[in-house]
Each structure stands twice: as C-alpha cells, then as structure tokens.
Amino acid sequence: MGTLSVVATPIGNLEDITLRALRTLKECDVIYAEDTRVISKLLARYEIQKPLQRLDAATEAAKAGEVIERLQAGEHVAYVSDAGTPGISDPGTRLVAVVREQLPEAVIEAIPGASALTAALSIAGIDTSAFTFLGFLPHKKGRQTALKEVAESTIPVVLYESPHRIEKLLQELQTLTIARVVIARELTKVHEEIISGTVAEVQAHFAAHPDTIRGEFVVLVEP
Ligand code: SAM
C-alpha cells in the first residue's frame, strides 16, 4: 500500500520549505499539484524533476480515484497546493477524506510547513491562546452572518482576503464596531508589512498608500 504525503510549500519566500518536504518531493513517484505551473517554479529552484499531475478544487473529487489507484499499486504520491498548507483554504481536504474512506490502509502523512495563518498570528502581537479562523468570507450568501460572527466573537478572528476585496471588507468592518484590526500583507515577501490600528486608521493607511492595496492579505480582527 502506498503513501499520500500532504506537503506544505512556501507562501512567498522559496526558502520557507522544510528539509523533509524537499526529501519527500525528491523521493515520491508523482506530485499532484493545484497548479503544475506554480509548483514547477519551486521544483526548478530545488532541481527536482518529477511527473506532475493537476488536482485542483474543480477536479479534486474526480482525480481522487486516480490517486487511489496509484496508492493501491504501492506508489508514493505527494500533494501540494499553490502555496502554504494544503487544505487550509486550499484543495486537499476532499482528496484526504476520500483516500481515508476508500483506502483506510493507506498511509496519509502531513509534511507540515508554512501557512499564512500561522505566519500572521506569529507576528500580529495579539493574544493567540484561542482564535477563530474563518478563511475567506463568503462573497454573497452567508456573508452578513459571517460578519456578525466576526463582530460578536470574544476571541480574535483570522480572515483571508484578496486585494480586490480588502477595501470592501474594511468598509464592512467599520460598520461593525470592531475595536482593532491587524493586517499582515505579503508575508515572507519583499513588501511584507503589518498594518494595525482601528479600522479607520487602517483605511486611512491604505488611502494614503494605495500602492499597498496589492498582494496577499491576512486580516486579524481583535475582539
Ligand atoms: N494554503 C494557504 C495557507 O496555508 O496559508 C492559503 C491559500 S489561500 C488560497 C490564499 C490566501 O492566503 C490569500 O488570499 C491570503 O489571504 C493568504 N495568503 C497566502 N499567502 C500569503 C502571504 N504571503 N501573505 C499574506 N497572506 C497570504
């Protein structure tokens, strides 16, 4: 019976990958990736050449059967998403669930590493003894309910947001009597930045520096 390794990859800085992750990617028989072009850059950086297969959110359920056949044949399959830890606001969860259900004897191992969630929490300077992770808020249906959950939370809430929607999210938070927010932008990259303050202060920052409304954002909402 084969092994499925769920491998965390960098969230920006290509040096943020563990020795075990590199060994796994070197030793496995095949790498299934959310986007083969994205992972090719990482593999090229570490001179790893492996057969690559695409397994993204749209194909996750369908391709799981293919992975199961490989595991039954004793292969070592690695799964990587575009960045960070698979399954954290990324594909991978359904693949693991299907393999666990249909092939309980297969080994499923985590190769832990970077995640924007833990990276942001580690430098936000807020109490992280307990927090809620909501990932991306729903765009339409359920958004108001989720925002209400954010507003009423007694522990920090961590959100993921894209640059296209960060201003809209801040506008919504402004109406919710949120005390403070911490925005972790472009973590591990050249333009890494932490912006914190009241929602109005953070909005003023973005208004004064519109060039910083780009890249990737983790939003931490303090209760
Ligand atoms: N699986 C990833 C992880 O473990 O963090 C998350 C993937 S999710 C599709 C992408 C979102 O994660 C981005 O929109 C952003 O909210 C957050 N993110 C990813 N990389 C980031 C970075 N370098 N800095 C800040 N946020 C980041």
PDB file of C-alpha atoms in Angstrom, residues 29-174:
ATOM      1  CA  ASP A  29       6.749   8.775  -7.521  1.00  0.00           C
ATOM      2  CA  VAL A  30       4.423  11.567  -8.612  1.00  0.00           C
ATOM      3  CA  ILE A  31       3.375  15.028  -7.458  1.00  0.00           C
ATOM      4  CA  TYR A  32      -0.261  16.081  -7.694  1.00  0.00           C
ATOM      5  CA  ALA A  33      -0.459  19.869  -7.624  1.00  0.00           C
ATOM      6  CA  GLU A  34      -3.187  22.500  -7.536  1.00  0.00           C
ATOM      7  CA  ASP A  35      -1.393  24.169 -10.449  1.00  0.00           C
ATOM      8  CA  THR A  36       1.548  22.412 -12.062  1.00  0.00           C
ATOM      9  CA  ARG A  37       2.981  25.701 -13.397  1.00  0.00           C
ATOM     10  CA  VAL A  38       3.124  27.248  -9.931  1.00  0.00           C
ATOM     11  CA  ILE A  39       4.818  24.277  -8.321  1.00  0.00           C
ATOM     12  CA  SER A  40       7.235  23.947 -11.253  1.00  0.00           C
ATOM     13  CA  LYS A  41       8.955  27.152 -10.115  1.00  0.00           C
ATOM     14  CA  LEU A  42       9.595  25.687  -6.671  1.00  0.00           C
ATOM     15  CA  LEU A  43      10.755  22.379  -8.130  1.00  0.00           C
ATOM     16  CA  ALA A  44      13.109  24.159 -10.537  1.00  0.00           C
ATOM     17  CA  ARG A  45      14.592  26.159  -7.643  1.00  0.00           C
ATOM     18  CA  TYR A  46      15.490  22.879  -5.888  1.00  0.00           C
ATOM     19  CA  GLU A  47      16.323  20.957  -9.076  1.00  0.00           C
ATOM     20  CA  ILE A  48      13.586  18.403  -8.542  1.00  0.00           C
ATOM     21  CA  GLN A  49      12.173  16.664 -11.583  1.00  0.00           C
ATOM     22  CA  LYS A  50       9.046  14.579 -11.098  1.00  0.00           C
ATOM     23  CA  PRO A  51       5.964  13.617 -13.061  1.00  0.00           C
ATOM     24  CA  LEU A  52       3.330  16.277 -12.318  1.00  0.00           C
ATOM     25  CA  GLN A  53      -0.447  15.932 -12.350  1.00  0.00           C
ATOM     26  CA  ARG A  54      -3.025  18.624 -11.772  1.00  0.00           C
ATOM     27  CA  LEU A  55      -5.535  18.215  -8.941  1.00  0.00           C
ATOM     28  CA  ASP A  56      -7.377  21.426  -8.169  1.00  0.00           C
ATOM     29  CA  ALA A  57     -10.645  22.338  -6.491  1.00  0.00           C
ATOM     30  CA  ALA A  58     -12.622  21.546  -9.642  1.00  0.00           C
ATOM     31  CA  THR A  59     -11.012  18.152 -10.255  1.00  0.00           C
ATOM     32  CA  GLU A  60     -10.337  17.083  -6.675  1.00  0.00           C
ATOM     33  CA  ALA A  61     -13.174  14.561  -6.372  1.00  0.00           C
ATOM     34  CA  ALA A  62     -12.664  13.115  -9.863  1.00  0.00           C
ATOM     35  CA  LYS A  63      -8.870  12.833  -9.587  1.00  0.00           C
ATOM     36  CA  ALA A  64      -9.040  11.233  -6.157  1.00  0.00           C
ATOM     37  CA  GLY A  65      -9.876   7.920  -7.873  1.00  0.00           C
ATOM     38  CA  GLU A  66      -6.653   8.153  -9.861  1.00  0.00           C
ATOM     39  CA  VAL A  67      -4.653   8.793  -6.688  1.00  0.00           C
ATOM     40  CA  ILE A  68      -6.322   5.819  -5.011  1.00  0.00           C
ATOM     41  CA  GLU A  69      -5.293   3.547  -7.911  1.00  0.00           C
ATOM     42  CA  ARG A  70      -1.711   4.720  -7.539  1.00  0.00           C
ATOM     43  CA  LEU A  71      -1.741   4.151  -3.778  1.00  0.00           C
ATOM     44  CA  GLN A  72      -3.179   0.659  -4.322  1.00  0.00           C
ATOM     45  CA  ALA A  73      -0.255  -0.007  -6.661  1.00  0.00           C
ATOM     46  CA  GLY A  74       2.112   0.973  -3.844  1.00  0.00           C
ATOM     47  CA  GLU A  75       3.107   4.369  -5.182  1.00  0.00           C
ATOM     48  CA  HIS A  76       4.225   7.319  -3.087  1.00  0.00           C
ATOM     49  CA  VAL A  77       2.051  10.304  -4.037  1.00  0.00           C
ATOM     50  CA  ALA A  78       2.764  13.873  -2.874  1.00  0.00           C
ATOM     51  CA  TYR A  79       0.084  16.544  -2.887  1.00  0.00           C
ATOM     52  CA  VAL A  80       0.884  20.265  -2.944  1.00  0.00           C
ATOM     53  CA  SER A  81      -1.337  23.317  -3.300  1.00  0.00           C
ATOM     54  CA  ASP A  82      -0.127  26.601  -4.815  1.00  0.00           C
ATOM     55  CA  ALA A  83       1.171  27.979  -1.527  1.00  0.00           C
ATOM     56  CA  GLY A  84       1.232  27.081   2.128  1.00  0.00           C
ATOM     57  CA  THR A  85      -0.531  24.151   3.679  1.00  0.00           C
ATOM     58  CA  PRO A  86      -2.917  22.136   1.501  1.00  0.00           C
ATOM     59  CA  GLY A  87      -6.439  22.031   2.892  1.00  0.00           C
ATOM     60  CA  ILE A  88      -6.152  25.446   4.553  1.00  0.00           C
ATOM     61  CA  SER A  89      -8.418  27.486   2.251  1.00  0.00           C
ATOM     62  CA  ASP A  90      -6.948  25.309  -0.476  1.00  0.00           C
ATOM     63  CA  PRO A  91      -7.701  21.982  -2.132  1.00  0.00           C
ATOM     64  CA  GLY A  92      -6.508  18.782  -0.473  1.00  0.00           C
ATOM     65  CA  THR A  93      -9.180  18.171   2.131  1.00  0.00           C
ATOM     66  CA  ARG A  94     -11.504  16.206  -0.119  1.00  0.00           C
ATOM     67  CA  LEU A  95      -8.639  14.153  -1.510  1.00  0.00           C
ATOM     68  CA  VAL A  96      -7.572  13.181   2.007  1.00  0.00           C
ATOM     69  CA  ALA A  97     -11.174  12.414   3.028  1.00  0.00           C
ATOM     70  CA  VAL A  98     -11.762  10.167   0.002  1.00  0.00           C
ATOM     71  CA  VAL A  99      -8.465   8.303   0.450  1.00  0.00           C
ATOM     72  CA  ARG A 100      -9.114   7.883   4.164  1.00  0.00           C
ATOM     73  CA  GLU A 101     -12.580   6.497   3.492  1.00  0.00           C
ATOM     74  CA  GLN A 102     -11.875   4.291   0.488  1.00  0.00           C
ATOM     75  CA  LEU A 103      -8.387   3.135   1.353  1.00  0.00           C
ATOM     76  CA  PRO A 104      -8.098   3.102   5.153  1.00  0.00           C
ATOM     77  CA  GLU A 105      -4.900   1.075   4.988  1.00  0.00           C
ATOM     78  CA  ALA A 106      -3.058   3.761   3.004  1.00  0.00           C
ATOM     79  CA  VAL A 107      -0.598   5.910   4.916  1.00  0.00           C
ATOM     80  CA  ILE A 108      -1.540   9.594   4.865  1.00  0.00           C
ATOM     81  CA  GLU A 109       1.212  11.772   6.267  1.00  0.00           C
ATOM     82  CA  ALA A 110       1.430  15.507   6.878  1.00  0.00           C
ATOM     83  CA  ILE A 111       4.634  17.257   5.880  1.00  0.00           C
ATOM     84  CA  PRO A 112       3.999  20.485   7.798  1.00  0.00           C
ATOM     85  CA  GLY A 113       5.400  23.878   6.961  1.00  0.00           C
ATOM     86  CA  ALA A 114       4.359  27.379   6.038  1.00  0.00           C
ATOM     87  CA  SER A 115       0.847  28.728   6.281  1.00  0.00           C
ATOM     88  CA  ALA A 116      -0.223  32.359   6.069  1.00  0.00           C
ATOM     89  CA  LEU A 117      -2.480  31.700   9.058  1.00  0.00           C
ATOM     90  CA  THR A 118       0.291  30.759  11.490  1.00  0.00           C
ATOM     91  CA  ALA A 119       2.812  33.195   9.994  1.00  0.00           C
ATOM     92  CA  ALA A 120       0.396  36.101  10.536  1.00  0.00           C
ATOM     93  CA  LEU A 121      -0.522  35.017  14.050  1.00  0.00           C
ATOM     94  CA  SER A 122       3.146  34.703  14.989  1.00  0.00           C
ATOM     95  CA  ILE A 123       3.859  38.395  14.337  1.00  0.00           C
ATOM     96  CA  ALA A 124       0.480  40.052  14.892  1.00  0.00           C
ATOM     97  CA  GLY A 125       1.176  40.747  18.544  1.00  0.00           C
ATOM     98  CA  ILE A 126      -2.275  39.713  19.657  1.00  0.00           C
ATOM     99  CA  ASP A 127      -3.378  37.084  22.156  1.00  0.00           C
ATOM    100  CA  THR A 128      -3.322  33.844  20.186  1.00  0.00           C
ATOM    101  CA  SER A 129      -4.210  31.472  23.011  1.00  0.00           C
ATOM    102  CA  ALA A 130      -7.547  30.986  21.239  1.00  0.00           C
ATOM    103  CA  PHE A 131      -8.747  32.252  17.879  1.00  0.00           C
ATOM    104  CA  THR A 132     -11.305  31.573  15.170  1.00  0.00           C
ATOM    105  CA  PHE A 133     -10.178  31.000  11.607  1.00  0.00           C
ATOM    106  CA  LEU A 134     -12.867  31.770   9.038  1.00  0.00           C
ATOM    107  CA  GLY A 135     -10.651  31.866   5.943  1.00  0.00           C
ATOM    108  CA  PHE A 136     -12.308  33.705   3.028  1.00  0.00           C
ATOM    109  CA  LEU A 137     -15.711  35.086   3.959  1.00  0.00           C
ATOM    110  CA  PRO A 138     -18.461  34.041   1.547  1.00  0.00           C
ATOM    111  CA  HIS A 139     -18.892  36.655  -1.185  1.00  0.00           C
ATOM    112  CA  LYS A 140     -22.678  36.743  -1.201  1.00  0.00           C
ATOM    113  CA  LYS A 141     -24.896  34.245   0.598  1.00  0.00           C
ATOM    114  CA  GLY A 142     -23.924  33.924   4.240  1.00  0.00           C
ATOM    115  CA  ARG A 143     -21.632  36.979   4.255  1.00  0.00           C
ATOM    116  CA  GLN A 144     -23.747  39.010   6.651  1.00  0.00           C
ATOM    117  CA  THR A 145     -23.997  36.060   9.042  1.00  0.00           C
ATOM    118  CA  ALA A 146     -20.235  35.579   8.909  1.00  0.00           C
ATOM    119  CA  LEU A 147     -19.614  39.288   9.538  1.00  0.00           C
ATOM    120  CA  LYS A 148     -21.958  39.109  12.527  1.00  0.00           C
ATOM    121  CA  GLU A 149     -19.913  36.165  13.823  1.00  0.00           C
ATOM    122  CA  VAL A 150     -16.744  38.258  13.433  1.00  0.00           C
ATOM    123  CA  ALA A 151     -18.306  41.200  15.272  1.00  0.00           C
ATOM    124  CA  GLU A 152     -19.606  39.101  18.145  1.00  0.00           C
ATOM    125  CA  SER A 153     -16.518  36.956  18.636  1.00  0.00           C
ATOM    126  CA  THR A 154     -14.831  37.205  22.023  1.00  0.00           C
ATOM    127  CA  ILE A 155     -11.564  35.845  20.629  1.00  0.00           C
ATOM    128  CA  PRO A 156      -9.508  37.060  17.630  1.00  0.00           C
ATOM    129  CA  VAL A 157     -10.859  36.130  14.200  1.00  0.00           C
ATOM    130  CA  VAL A 158      -8.476  35.420  11.332  1.00  0.00           C
ATOM    131  CA  LEU A 159      -9.603  36.013   7.751  1.00  0.00           C
ATOM    132  CA  TYR A 160      -8.008  35.624   4.347  1.00  0.00           C
ATOM    133  CA  GLU A 161      -8.722  38.347   1.807  1.00  0.00           C
ATOM    134  CA  SER A 162      -7.741  39.246  -1.734  1.00  0.00           C
ATOM    135  CA  PRO A 163      -6.511  42.722  -2.756  1.00  0.00           C
ATOM    136  CA  HIS A 164      -9.688  43.255  -4.817  1.00  0.00           C
ATOM    137  CA  ARG A 165     -11.884  42.956  -1.753  1.00  0.00           C
ATOM    138  CA  ILE A 166      -9.788  44.249   1.138  1.00  0.00           C
ATOM    139  CA  GLU A 167     -11.265  47.771   0.995  1.00  0.00           C
ATOM    140  CA  LYS A 168     -14.816  46.399   0.878  1.00  0.00           C
ATOM    141  CA  LEU A 169     -14.063  44.176   3.877  1.00  0.00           C
ATOM    142  CA  LEU A 170     -12.680  47.145   5.838  1.00  0.00           C
ATOM    143  CA  GLN A 171     -15.794  49.176   4.995  1.00  0.00           C
ATOM    144  CA  GLU A 172     -17.940  46.353   6.319  1.00  0.00           C
ATOM    145  CA  LEU A 173     -15.836  46.009   9.469  1.00  0.00           C
ATOM    146  CA  GLN A 174     -16.125  49.758  10.017  1.00  0.00           C
TER     147      GLN A 174
END
